[in-house]
Amino acid sequence: MHDIDALSLREMADLQRRGRLASRDLAEHYLARIAERNPRLNAIIEQTPPERLLAEADAADAALRRGRLPGPLHGVPLSLKDACHVRGFHPSRGVRELHGAASEANATVVQRLFDAGALALGLSNVPEMCMAFDTDNLLYGRTLNPHDPERSAGGSSGGEASAIAAGMSPGGLASDACGSVRVPAHFNGVCGLKLTQWRAPLTGQFPHDRSGLFHLSSSFAVMGRGVDDVALLGQLISGPDGQDPDTVPAPFRDYRAQPLSALRIGVWQESAGPARPSAATSALLQHAAALLDGAAASVTEVVPPMVDEAFDVLWKVLVLGGDGGRGWGQLFGRMGKTAFSAPIAQLLEWSAGLEMSVDELRAALVMRDTVRHKLAAMFRDIDVLICPIYPDVAFRHGESLREPGAYRYVFPFSLSGSPAAVIPAGRCHDSGMPIGLQLVGRHWDEHQLLAAAAHLERLLPAWRPV
């Protein structure tokens, strides 16, 4: 018998090919975990019927017996964030008014996972419209953090992160526009990978492929238990599909072929303000820097340029809209939506109080391009930047927007479209909660930040389900 929790996704598929593990074994394992833990955590909100999942697993096992050459995820069950179309499931993006007919086709990224042999465990929970860092909505309710149910699972991929942390899923599909993968991965002690923007097509994003201003920072992302899991999933969903005009045919290089000794590492942490890291976060960042020192070409302290400007543009233009709330009001009006969760109500209030002139909006869009250019210039001097994700451990429920400035570590790299990975680095001694670190790289160079992440992963405490 194998310890399924200790297997990477590649190992799960490889053991099946060698006849030492069955897809049914995996399906039964995760179905038992979901039955045991999901009623309390509320991470999976629409589950594949057990009899259907078991039948699909049996079909995968039968295909192997017939000598069918399996894909890299053959017979492996995965969870999928409720932010895209999955055939036969009922997407909602956490909004009661959007919950209706079943999807008739899969999003491109979902289909690619299925083509690789993956099976669907179900859809994972999100905040309303994926617009908060605390996963709670009026349709499905709140997702809990398995490390401490009084604390947030984060958002907007909080359901996905909670499911993986609790051992109910080995990994899955998520998305990130403002930190939606990175913050939940940190809060729940799992791995995440935000791909370079425009590496994976947004075709089949729900409710629309194009999401207005949010299209400027949106990207599909992946989550898992280990670095190799997110590397594999990220590679599988990448590449143009002939439908999304923005997707770039950039190669996804193998991080395992990247020598760490060639990488220049930059280390960043704020020393003041709402993003000043806790003592535990700072200690783990310095520990990670020490583990890289001597193994990498260099490790130096850096401060990314134009952090304040990047934060302001993303917050005021992409999140609040800069139009006195009219854009959000029109969107929700078309849905017939009049009741809102607390974070959305707060965003609507702030949005109504911010109206930018045409000149201010033009200046903000120019500033976005300037930020992207300056950050690209920084990555001529370093290859990988390592920094916190959030100043402290997961906050308590309802505190998602207590201090927007605390998201200072994630907003700039959303605005720039940079790739970013998250690895669990340790725990806070006082709370026992997990603390993650963020590794950011230049566009299209995921292999470099994943190589650094894999080095740290080998030297840090091994992942185990909560």
Short mmCIF file of C-alpha atoms in Angstrom, two decimals:
data_model
loop_
_atom_site.label_atom_id
_atom_site.label_comp_id
_atom_site.label_asym_id
_atom_site.label_seq_id
_atom_site.Cartn_x
_atom_site.Cartn_y
_atom_site.Cartn_z
CA MET A 1 0.00 0.00 0.00
CA HIS A 2 1.21 3.49 -0.83
CA ASP A 3 0.88 6.63 1.28
CA ILE A 4 -1.18 8.60 -1.21
CA ASP A 5 -0.61 11.84 0.68
CA ALA A 6 3.14 11.47 0.07
CA LEU A 7 2.86 10.94 -3.70
CA SER A 8 3.34 13.68 -6.26
CA LEU A 9 0.96 13.84 -9.21
CA ARG A 10 3.66 12.42 -11.47
CA GLU A 11 4.22 9.55 -9.05
CA MET A 12 0.49 8.76 -8.94
CA ALA A 13 0.39 8.41 -12.71
CA ASP A 14 3.68 6.50 -12.87
CA LEU A 15 2.59 3.95 -10.26
CA GLN A 16 -0.56 3.33 -12.29
CA ARG A 17 1.49 2.73 -15.43
CA ARG A 18 3.59 0.18 -13.51
CA GLY A 19 0.51 -1.58 -12.13
CA ARG A 20 1.28 -0.67 -8.51
CA LEU A 21 -1.64 1.70 -7.95
CA ALA A 22 -5.14 1.95 -9.39
CA SER A 23 -7.14 5.02 -10.25
CA ARG A 24 -9.93 3.49 -8.15
CA ASP A 25 -7.57 3.56 -5.15
CA LEU A 26 -7.09 7.30 -5.64
CA ALA A 27 -10.80 7.94 -6.18
CA GLU A 28 -11.79 5.98 -3.07
CA HIS A 29 -9.13 7.76 -1.01
CA TYR A 30 -10.32 11.26 -1.95
CA LEU A 31 -14.00 10.38 -1.76
CA ALA A 32 -13.45 9.17 1.82
CA ARG A 33 -11.59 12.36 2.71
CA ILE A 34 -14.30 14.57 1.24
CA ALA A 35 -17.03 12.65 3.07
CA GLU A 36 -15.12 12.97 6.33
CA ARG A 37 -13.90 16.57 6.17
CA ASN A 38 -15.87 18.60 3.65
CA PRO A 39 -19.11 18.82 5.69
CA ARG A 40 -17.20 20.97 8.17
CA LEU A 41 -14.81 22.84 5.88
CA ASN A 42 -17.23 23.54 2.99
CA ALA A 43 -14.41 23.66 0.43
CA ILE A 44 -15.98 21.52 -2.33
CA ILE A 45 -19.37 22.99 -3.20
CA GLU A 46 -20.43 20.75 -6.11
CA GLN A 47 -18.99 17.27 -5.96
CA THR A 48 -18.84 14.71 -8.75
CA PRO A 49 -21.32 11.96 -7.74
CA PRO A 50 -19.24 9.19 -6.13
CA GLU A 51 -20.64 6.48 -8.39
CA ARG A 52 -19.67 8.51 -11.47
CA LEU A 53 -16.15 9.21 -10.22
CA LEU A 54 -15.62 5.53 -9.41
CA ALA A 55 -16.90 4.53 -12.85
CA GLU A 56 -14.47 6.99 -14.48
CA ALA A 57 -11.64 5.61 -12.35
CA ASP A 58 -12.53 2.05 -13.37
CA ALA A 59 -12.54 3.12 -17.01
CA ALA A 60 -9.05 4.62 -16.56
CA ASP A 61 -7.83 1.35 -15.01
CA ALA A 62 -9.39 -0.67 -17.84
CA ALA A 63 -7.69 1.56 -20.43
CA LEU A 64 -4.33 0.78 -18.87
CA ARG A 65 -5.02 -2.94 -18.99
CA ARG A 66 -5.77 -2.63 -22.71
CA GLY A 67 -2.34 -1.04 -23.20
CA ARG A 68 -3.62 2.47 -23.85
CA LEU A 69 -0.77 4.97 -23.48
CA PRO A 70 -1.89 7.18 -20.60
CA GLY A 71 -1.45 10.94 -20.24
CA PRO A 72 0.66 12.52 -17.49
CA LEU A 73 -2.37 12.76 -15.18
CA HIS A 74 -3.94 9.41 -16.08
CA GLY A 75 -6.61 8.52 -13.52
CA VAL A 76 -5.63 11.31 -11.11
CA PRO A 77 -8.58 13.18 -9.48
CA LEU A 78 -8.30 16.99 -9.28
CA SER A 79 -10.50 19.80 -7.94
CA LEU A 80 -11.48 22.85 -10.00
CA LYS A 81 -12.18 26.39 -8.85
CA ASP A 82 -15.71 27.69 -9.47
CA ALA A 83 -14.44 30.32 -11.90
CA CYS A 84 -14.74 28.55 -15.26
CA HIS A 85 -16.95 26.18 -17.23
CA VAL A 86 -16.77 22.46 -16.46
CA ARG A 87 -19.16 20.35 -18.52
CA GLY A 88 -22.08 19.06 -16.46
CA PHE A 89 -21.37 21.28 -13.44
CA HIS A 90 -23.24 24.41 -12.41
CA PRO A 91 -20.88 27.40 -12.22
CA SER A 92 -21.79 30.42 -10.12
CA ARG A 93 -18.62 32.34 -9.18
CA GLY A 94 -20.17 32.43 -5.73
CA VAL A 95 -23.18 34.47 -6.92
CA ARG A 96 -26.67 33.10 -6.36
CA GLU A 97 -28.03 35.06 -9.32
CA LEU A 98 -25.52 33.43 -11.70
CA HIS A 99 -26.20 29.88 -10.56
CA GLY A 100 -28.30 28.12 -13.16
CA ALA A 101 -27.89 25.75 -16.08
CA ALA A 102 -25.06 23.25 -16.26
CA SER A 103 -22.08 24.11 -18.46
CA GLU A 104 -22.24 22.54 -21.90
CA ALA A 105 -18.49 22.68 -22.61
CA ASN A 106 -15.22 22.83 -20.73
CA ALA A 107 -12.96 25.84 -20.44
CA THR A 108 -9.81 25.28 -22.49
CA VAL A 109 -7.63 24.83 -19.40
CA VAL A 110 -10.10 22.31 -17.94
CA GLN A 111 -10.21 20.33 -21.17
CA ARG A 112 -6.41 20.21 -21.24
CA LEU A 113 -6.34 18.63 -17.77
CA PHE A 114 -8.96 16.08 -18.85
CA ASP A 115 -7.03 15.35 -22.04
CA ALA A 116 -4.02 14.62 -19.82
CA GLY A 117 -6.12 11.98 -18.04
CA ALA A 118 -7.35 13.87 -14.98
CA LEU A 119 -10.71 13.17 -13.32
CA ALA A 120 -12.87 15.87 -11.72
CA LEU A 121 -13.52 15.70 -7.97
CA GLY A 122 -15.78 18.75 -8.10
CA LEU A 123 -15.91 22.54 -7.93
CA SER A 124 -14.31 24.46 -5.05
CA ASN A 125 -15.79 27.48 -3.30
CA VAL A 126 -15.02 31.17 -3.94
CA PRO A 127 -16.10 34.59 -2.61
CA GLU A 128 -18.79 36.46 -4.50
CA MET A 129 -17.44 37.31 -7.99
CA CYS A 130 -14.02 36.13 -6.71
CA MET A 131 -13.66 39.65 -5.30
CA ALA A 132 -12.46 39.11 -1.73
CA PHE A 133 -9.64 37.49 0.21
CA ASP A 134 -12.09 35.59 2.42
CA THR A 135 -14.09 32.76 0.81
CA ASP A 136 -17.71 33.36 1.79
CA ASN A 137 -20.83 33.96 -0.27
CA LEU A 138 -24.61 34.02 0.03
CA LEU A 139 -25.05 30.90 -2.13
CA TYR A 140 -22.77 28.30 -0.54
CA GLY A 141 -21.60 29.98 2.64
CA ARG A 142 -18.15 30.14 4.20
CA THR A 143 -15.13 27.92 3.63
CA LEU A 144 -13.05 27.25 6.75
CA ASN A 145 -9.30 27.05 7.12
CA PRO A 146 -8.45 23.46 8.16
CA HIS A 147 -5.59 24.69 10.37
CA ASP A 148 -7.99 26.84 12.43
CA PRO A 149 -11.70 27.10 11.55
CA GLU A 150 -11.84 30.56 13.16
CA ARG A 151 -9.43 31.86 10.54
CA SER A 152 -9.95 32.61 6.85
CA ALA A 153 -9.06 30.19 4.08
CA GLY A 154 -8.28 33.27 1.99
CA GLY A 155 -9.62 34.04 -1.43
CA SER A 156 -10.55 33.95 -4.02
CA SER A 157 -9.17 30.41 -4.39
CA GLY A 158 -9.91 29.66 -0.74
CA GLY A 159 -12.00 26.57 -1.42
CA GLU A 160 -9.26 25.10 -3.59
CA ALA A 161 -6.55 25.80 -0.99
CA SER A 162 -8.63 24.46 1.91
CA ALA A 163 -9.44 21.25 0.03
CA ILE A 164 -5.78 20.60 -0.78
CA ALA A 165 -4.58 21.46 2.73
CA ALA A 166 -7.09 19.04 4.25
CA GLY A 167 -6.02 16.23 1.92
CA MET A 168 -9.35 16.20 0.04
CA SER A 169 -7.63 16.91 -3.29
CA PRO A 170 -4.05 16.51 -4.51
CA GLY A 171 -4.20 19.70 -6.57
CA GLY A 172 -6.24 21.59 -9.07
CA LEU A 173 -7.12 24.59 -11.15
CA ALA A 174 -7.43 28.11 -9.76
CA SER A 175 -7.03 31.71 -10.96
CA ASP A 176 -5.26 34.86 -9.83
CA ALA A 177 -5.95 38.51 -10.64
CA CYS A 178 -4.95 40.27 -7.40
CA GLY A 179 -3.38 37.50 -5.30
CA SER A 180 -6.23 35.00 -5.48
CA VAL A 181 -3.90 31.98 -5.54
CA ARG A 182 -1.00 33.35 -3.54
CA VAL A 183 -2.90 34.52 -0.45
CA PRO A 184 -4.92 31.27 0.03
CA ALA A 185 -1.81 29.15 -0.58
CA HIS A 186 -0.05 31.07 2.18
CA PHE A 187 -3.02 30.92 4.57
CA ASN A 188 -3.48 27.15 4.12
CA GLY A 189 0.13 25.98 3.78
CA VAL A 190 0.05 24.68 0.20
CA CYS A 191 1.81 25.48 -3.08
CA GLY A 192 0.51 27.78 -5.78
CA LEU A 193 1.66 28.97 -9.19
CA LYS A 194 0.41 32.10 -10.93
CA LEU A 195 1.50 31.75 -14.51
CA THR A 196 2.84 34.59 -16.58
CA GLN A 197 -0.22 36.49 -17.73
CA TRP A 198 -1.30 35.39 -21.23
CA ARG A 199 0.47 32.04 -20.95
CA ALA A 200 -2.82 30.15 -20.46
CA PRO A 201 -5.97 31.08 -22.40
CA LEU A 202 -8.97 32.48 -20.54
CA THR A 203 -11.42 30.83 -22.95
CA GLY A 204 -14.27 29.43 -20.87
CA GLN A 205 -13.77 31.71 -17.88
CA PHE A 206 -17.13 32.15 -16.13
CA PRO A 207 -19.29 34.15 -16.59
CA HIS A 208 -17.36 35.76 -19.50
CA ASP A 209 -14.08 35.04 -21.27
CA ARG A 210 -13.29 38.74 -21.12
CA SER A 211 -13.66 40.41 -17.73
CA GLY A 212 -13.37 44.10 -18.54
CA LEU A 213 -10.60 45.93 -16.71
CA PHE A 214 -9.84 42.78 -14.74
CA HIS A 215 -8.60 41.24 -17.97
CA LEU A 216 -5.48 43.39 -17.47
CA SER A 217 -4.39 41.21 -14.54
CA SER A 218 -6.37 37.95 -14.81
CA SER A 219 -4.66 34.62 -15.35
CA PHE A 220 -5.49 31.01 -14.67
CA ALA A 221 -3.29 29.41 -12.03
CA VAL A 222 -2.76 26.08 -10.32
CA MET A 223 -2.43 24.78 -6.77
CA GLY A 224 -0.97 21.62 -5.27
CA ARG A 225 0.90 20.08 -2.38
CA GLY A 226 4.39 20.41 -3.84
CA VAL A 227 6.45 22.36 -6.34
CA ASP A 228 6.50 19.53 -8.88
CA ASP A 229 2.70 19.32 -8.76
CA VAL A 230 2.18 22.97 -9.72
CA ALA A 231 4.98 22.80 -12.30
CA LEU A 232 3.26 19.88 -14.06
CA LEU A 233 -0.21 21.42 -13.91
CA GLY A 234 1.07 24.80 -15.06
CA GLN A 235 2.76 23.29 -18.08
CA LEU A 236 -0.33 21.30 -19.04
CA ILE A 237 -2.68 24.30 -19.15
CA SER A 238 -0.26 26.57 -21.04
CA GLY A 239 -0.28 27.58 -24.70
CA PRO A 240 -2.61 29.21 -27.25
CA ASP A 241 -5.95 27.65 -28.11
CA GLY A 242 -6.76 29.65 -31.24
CA GLN A 243 -9.59 31.43 -29.43
CA ASP A 244 -8.07 33.74 -26.83
CA PRO A 245 -6.22 36.33 -28.93
CA ASP A 246 -3.88 37.32 -26.11
CA THR A 247 -2.30 33.93 -25.36
CA VAL A 248 1.39 33.72 -26.24
CA PRO A 249 3.08 30.52 -27.56
CA ALA A 250 5.99 30.75 -25.11
CA PRO A 251 7.83 27.52 -24.20
CA PHE A 252 7.35 26.16 -20.68
CA ARG A 253 10.82 24.97 -19.77
CA ASP A 254 11.57 22.17 -17.29
CA TYR A 255 12.63 23.59 -13.94
CA ARG A 256 14.54 20.38 -13.21
CA ALA A 257 17.08 21.31 -15.91
CA GLN A 258 17.72 24.77 -14.41
CA PRO A 259 20.96 24.92 -12.33
CA LEU A 260 20.36 26.82 -9.12
CA SER A 261 23.99 27.94 -9.12
CA ALA A 262 23.24 30.19 -12.10
CA LEU A 263 20.43 32.12 -10.42
CA ARG A 264 20.69 35.57 -8.83
CA ILE A 265 18.22 35.87 -5.95
CA GLY A 266 16.75 39.12 -4.63
CA VAL A 267 15.14 39.30 -1.17
CA TRP A 268 12.48 41.92 -0.34
CA GLN A 269 10.53 42.77 2.78
CA GLU A 270 8.96 46.04 3.82
CA SER A 271 10.25 47.58 7.04
CA ALA A 272 7.28 49.79 7.91
CA GLY A 273 3.58 50.35 7.26
CA PRO A 274 0.74 47.83 6.92
CA ALA A 275 2.96 45.40 4.96
CA ARG A 276 5.65 45.18 7.64
CA PRO A 277 6.08 41.43 8.20
CA SER A 278 5.53 39.74 11.52
CA ALA A 279 8.57 38.47 13.39
CA ALA A 280 7.77 34.89 12.32
CA THR A 281 7.36 35.87 8.66
CA SER A 282 10.59 37.85 8.69
CA ALA A 283 12.48 34.99 10.35
CA LEU A 284 11.28 32.46 7.76
CA LEU A 285 12.19 34.80 4.91
CA GLN A 286 15.70 35.23 6.28
CA HIS A 287 15.96 31.46 6.81
CA ALA A 288 15.01 30.87 3.18
CA ALA A 289 17.58 33.44 2.04
CA ALA A 290 20.23 31.62 4.09
CA LEU A 291 19.28 28.30 2.48
CA LEU A 292 19.77 29.86 -0.96
CA ASP A 293 22.99 31.65 -0.04
CA GLY A 294 25.93 29.64 -1.34
CA ALA A 295 23.71 27.48 -3.54
CA ALA A 296 22.62 30.31 -5.84
CA ALA A 297 24.94 32.64 -7.73
CA SER A 298 24.07 35.50 -5.38
CA VAL A 299 21.56 36.53 -2.72
CA THR A 300 21.04 40.27 -2.24
CA GLU A 301 18.45 42.56 -0.67
CA VAL A 302 16.37 44.53 -3.17
CA VAL A 303 13.34 46.82 -3.15
CA PRO A 304 11.13 46.56 -6.25
CA PRO A 305 10.51 49.89 -7.99
CA MET A 306 7.20 51.76 -7.93
CA VAL A 307 5.44 49.51 -5.41
CA ASP A 308 3.18 52.35 -4.19
CA GLU A 309 2.23 53.32 -7.74
CA ALA A 310 1.50 49.71 -8.70
CA PHE A 311 -0.69 49.22 -5.65
CA ASP A 312 -2.67 52.42 -6.34
CA VAL A 313 -3.33 51.63 -9.99
CA LEU A 314 -4.54 48.11 -9.34
CA TRP A 315 -6.66 49.10 -6.35
CA LYS A 316 -8.23 52.26 -7.76
CA VAL A 317 -8.68 51.28 -11.41
CA LEU A 318 -8.96 47.50 -11.62
CA VAL A 319 -10.67 46.79 -8.27
CA LEU A 320 -12.73 49.89 -7.46
CA GLY A 321 -13.20 50.96 -11.07
CA GLY A 322 -12.52 54.68 -10.60
CA ASP A 323 -16.01 55.55 -11.88
CA GLY A 324 -18.01 56.31 -8.77
CA GLY A 325 -19.28 52.74 -8.60
CA ARG A 326 -21.24 52.88 -11.87
CA GLY A 327 -19.47 49.90 -13.43
CA TRP A 328 -20.13 47.62 -10.48
CA GLY A 329 -23.67 48.94 -10.19
CA GLN A 330 -24.42 48.20 -13.84
CA LEU A 331 -22.92 44.72 -13.59
CA PHE A 332 -24.96 43.76 -10.55
CA GLY A 333 -28.01 45.47 -11.98
CA ARG A 334 -27.90 43.22 -15.05
CA MET A 335 -27.78 40.24 -12.69
CA GLY A 336 -30.71 41.53 -10.63
CA LYS A 337 -28.49 41.30 -7.57
CA THR A 338 -29.46 43.43 -4.57
CA ALA A 339 -28.03 41.49 -1.58
CA PHE A 340 -24.28 41.28 -1.06
CA SER A 341 -21.77 39.61 1.18
CA ALA A 342 -19.96 41.99 3.54
CA PRO A 343 -16.73 42.35 1.49
CA ILE A 344 -18.62 43.14 -1.71
CA ALA A 345 -20.80 45.65 0.13
CA GLN A 346 -17.63 47.33 1.40
CA LEU A 347 -16.10 47.41 -2.07
CA LEU A 348 -19.26 48.96 -3.47
CA GLU A 349 -19.17 51.65 -0.81
CA TRP A 350 -15.53 52.48 -1.51
CA SER A 351 -16.13 52.35 -5.24
CA ALA A 352 -18.97 54.86 -4.99
CA GLY A 353 -16.60 57.27 -3.27
CA LEU A 354 -13.92 57.21 -5.97
CA GLU A 355 -14.46 58.96 -9.27
CA MET A 356 -11.38 59.60 -11.41
CA SER A 357 -11.24 62.17 -14.18
CA VAL A 358 -10.37 61.14 -17.72
CA ASP A 359 -6.91 62.63 -17.19
CA GLU A 360 -6.44 60.67 -13.96
CA LEU A 361 -7.52 57.43 -15.60
CA ARG A 362 -5.21 58.03 -18.56
CA ALA A 363 -2.32 58.72 -16.18
CA ALA A 364 -3.09 55.52 -14.27
CA LEU A 365 -3.02 53.41 -17.43
CA VAL A 366 0.28 55.00 -18.45
CA MET A 367 1.55 54.27 -14.93
CA ARG A 368 0.63 50.61 -15.39
CA ASP A 369 2.89 50.39 -18.42
CA THR A 370 5.65 52.23 -16.57
CA VAL A 371 5.45 49.82 -13.63
CA ARG A 372 5.66 46.83 -15.96
CA HIS A 373 8.71 48.34 -17.69
CA LYS A 374 10.49 49.16 -14.41
CA LEU A 375 9.88 45.69 -12.96
CA ALA A 376 11.15 44.10 -16.16
CA ALA A 377 14.29 46.19 -15.76
CA MET A 378 14.71 44.92 -12.17
CA PHE A 379 14.74 41.37 -13.51
CA ARG A 380 17.78 42.20 -15.63
CA ASP A 381 19.73 42.39 -12.36
CA ILE A 382 18.15 39.41 -10.58
CA ASP A 383 16.48 36.23 -11.78
CA VAL A 384 14.15 35.45 -8.85
CA LEU A 385 12.67 37.70 -6.17
CA ILE A 386 11.67 36.10 -2.87
CA CYS A 387 9.37 37.94 -0.48
CA PRO A 388 6.35 37.50 1.81
CA ILE A 389 2.82 37.14 0.48
CA TYR A 390 1.02 38.74 3.41
CA PRO A 391 2.52 40.33 6.53
CA ASP A 392 1.14 37.76 8.94
CA VAL A 393 -0.77 34.49 9.16
CA ALA A 394 -4.39 34.08 8.06
CA PHE A 395 -6.69 36.69 9.56
CA ARG A 396 -9.96 35.87 11.25
CA HIS A 397 -13.16 35.65 9.21
CA GLY A 398 -14.58 38.98 8.11
CA GLU A 399 -11.25 40.84 8.10
CA SER A 400 -10.54 40.51 4.39
CA LEU A 401 -10.55 44.27 3.72
CA ARG A 402 -9.49 45.52 7.13
CA GLU A 403 -6.24 46.87 5.66
CA PRO A 404 -5.93 46.81 1.86
CA GLY A 405 -2.32 47.96 2.15
CA ALA A 406 -1.44 44.53 3.56
CA TYR A 407 -1.70 43.15 -0.01
CA ARG A 408 1.30 45.23 -1.01
CA TYR A 409 3.35 42.10 -1.72
CA VAL A 410 0.92 40.63 -4.27
CA PHE A 411 -0.67 43.59 -6.08
CA PRO A 412 2.46 44.79 -7.98
CA PHE A 413 3.04 41.40 -9.56
CA SER A 414 -0.62 41.15 -10.54
CA LEU A 415 -0.35 44.48 -12.32
CA SER A 416 2.89 43.46 -14.03
CA GLY A 417 1.62 40.02 -15.06
CA SER A 418 4.72 38.39 -13.58
CA PRO A 419 4.82 34.66 -12.78
CA ALA A 420 4.85 33.88 -9.06
CA ALA A 421 5.04 30.70 -7.00
CA VAL A 422 4.16 30.12 -3.36
CA ILE A 423 5.73 27.50 -1.11
CA PRO A 424 4.94 26.75 2.56
CA ALA A 425 7.99 27.85 4.56
CA GLY A 426 7.05 26.95 8.13
CA ARG A 427 4.71 27.93 10.93
CA CYS A 428 4.18 30.75 13.35
CA HIS A 429 5.24 29.61 16.82
CA ASP A 430 2.46 31.59 18.54
CA SER A 431 -0.55 30.63 16.40
CA GLY A 432 0.67 27.41 14.78
CA MET A 433 -0.59 28.73 11.45
CA PRO A 434 1.33 28.17 8.20
CA ILE A 435 3.44 30.86 6.58
CA GLY A 436 4.26 30.84 2.88
CA LEU A 437 6.83 32.68 0.78
CA GLN A 438 6.42 34.12 -2.70
CA LEU A 439 8.96 33.68 -5.48
CA VAL A 440 8.56 35.98 -8.49
CA GLY A 441 10.37 35.84 -11.83
CA ARG A 442 10.59 37.55 -15.18
CA HIS A 443 7.91 36.89 -17.77
CA TRP A 444 7.98 33.37 -19.28
CA ASP A 445 10.73 32.16 -16.91
CA GLU A 446 8.67 30.04 -14.54
CA HIS A 447 11.40 27.40 -14.66
CA GLN A 448 13.80 29.65 -12.77
CA LEU A 449 11.52 30.51 -9.86
CA LEU A 450 10.35 26.88 -9.68
CA ALA A 451 13.99 25.70 -9.48
CA ALA A 452 14.59 28.00 -6.52
CA ALA A 453 11.29 26.90 -4.94
CA ALA A 454 12.19 23.22 -5.35
CA HIS A 455 15.56 23.78 -3.66
CA LEU A 456 13.86 25.38 -0.67
CA GLU A 457 11.17 22.70 -0.56
CA ARG A 458 13.80 19.97 -0.19
CA LEU A 459 15.26 21.72 2.87
CA LEU A 460 12.03 22.85 4.57
CA PRO A 461 9.52 20.70 6.52
CA ALA A 462 7.66 18.24 4.29
CA TRP A 463 3.98 18.88 3.51
CA ARG A 464 1.37 16.76 5.27
CA PRO A 465 -2.42 17.13 5.23
CA VAL A 466 -4.01 18.87 8.18
#
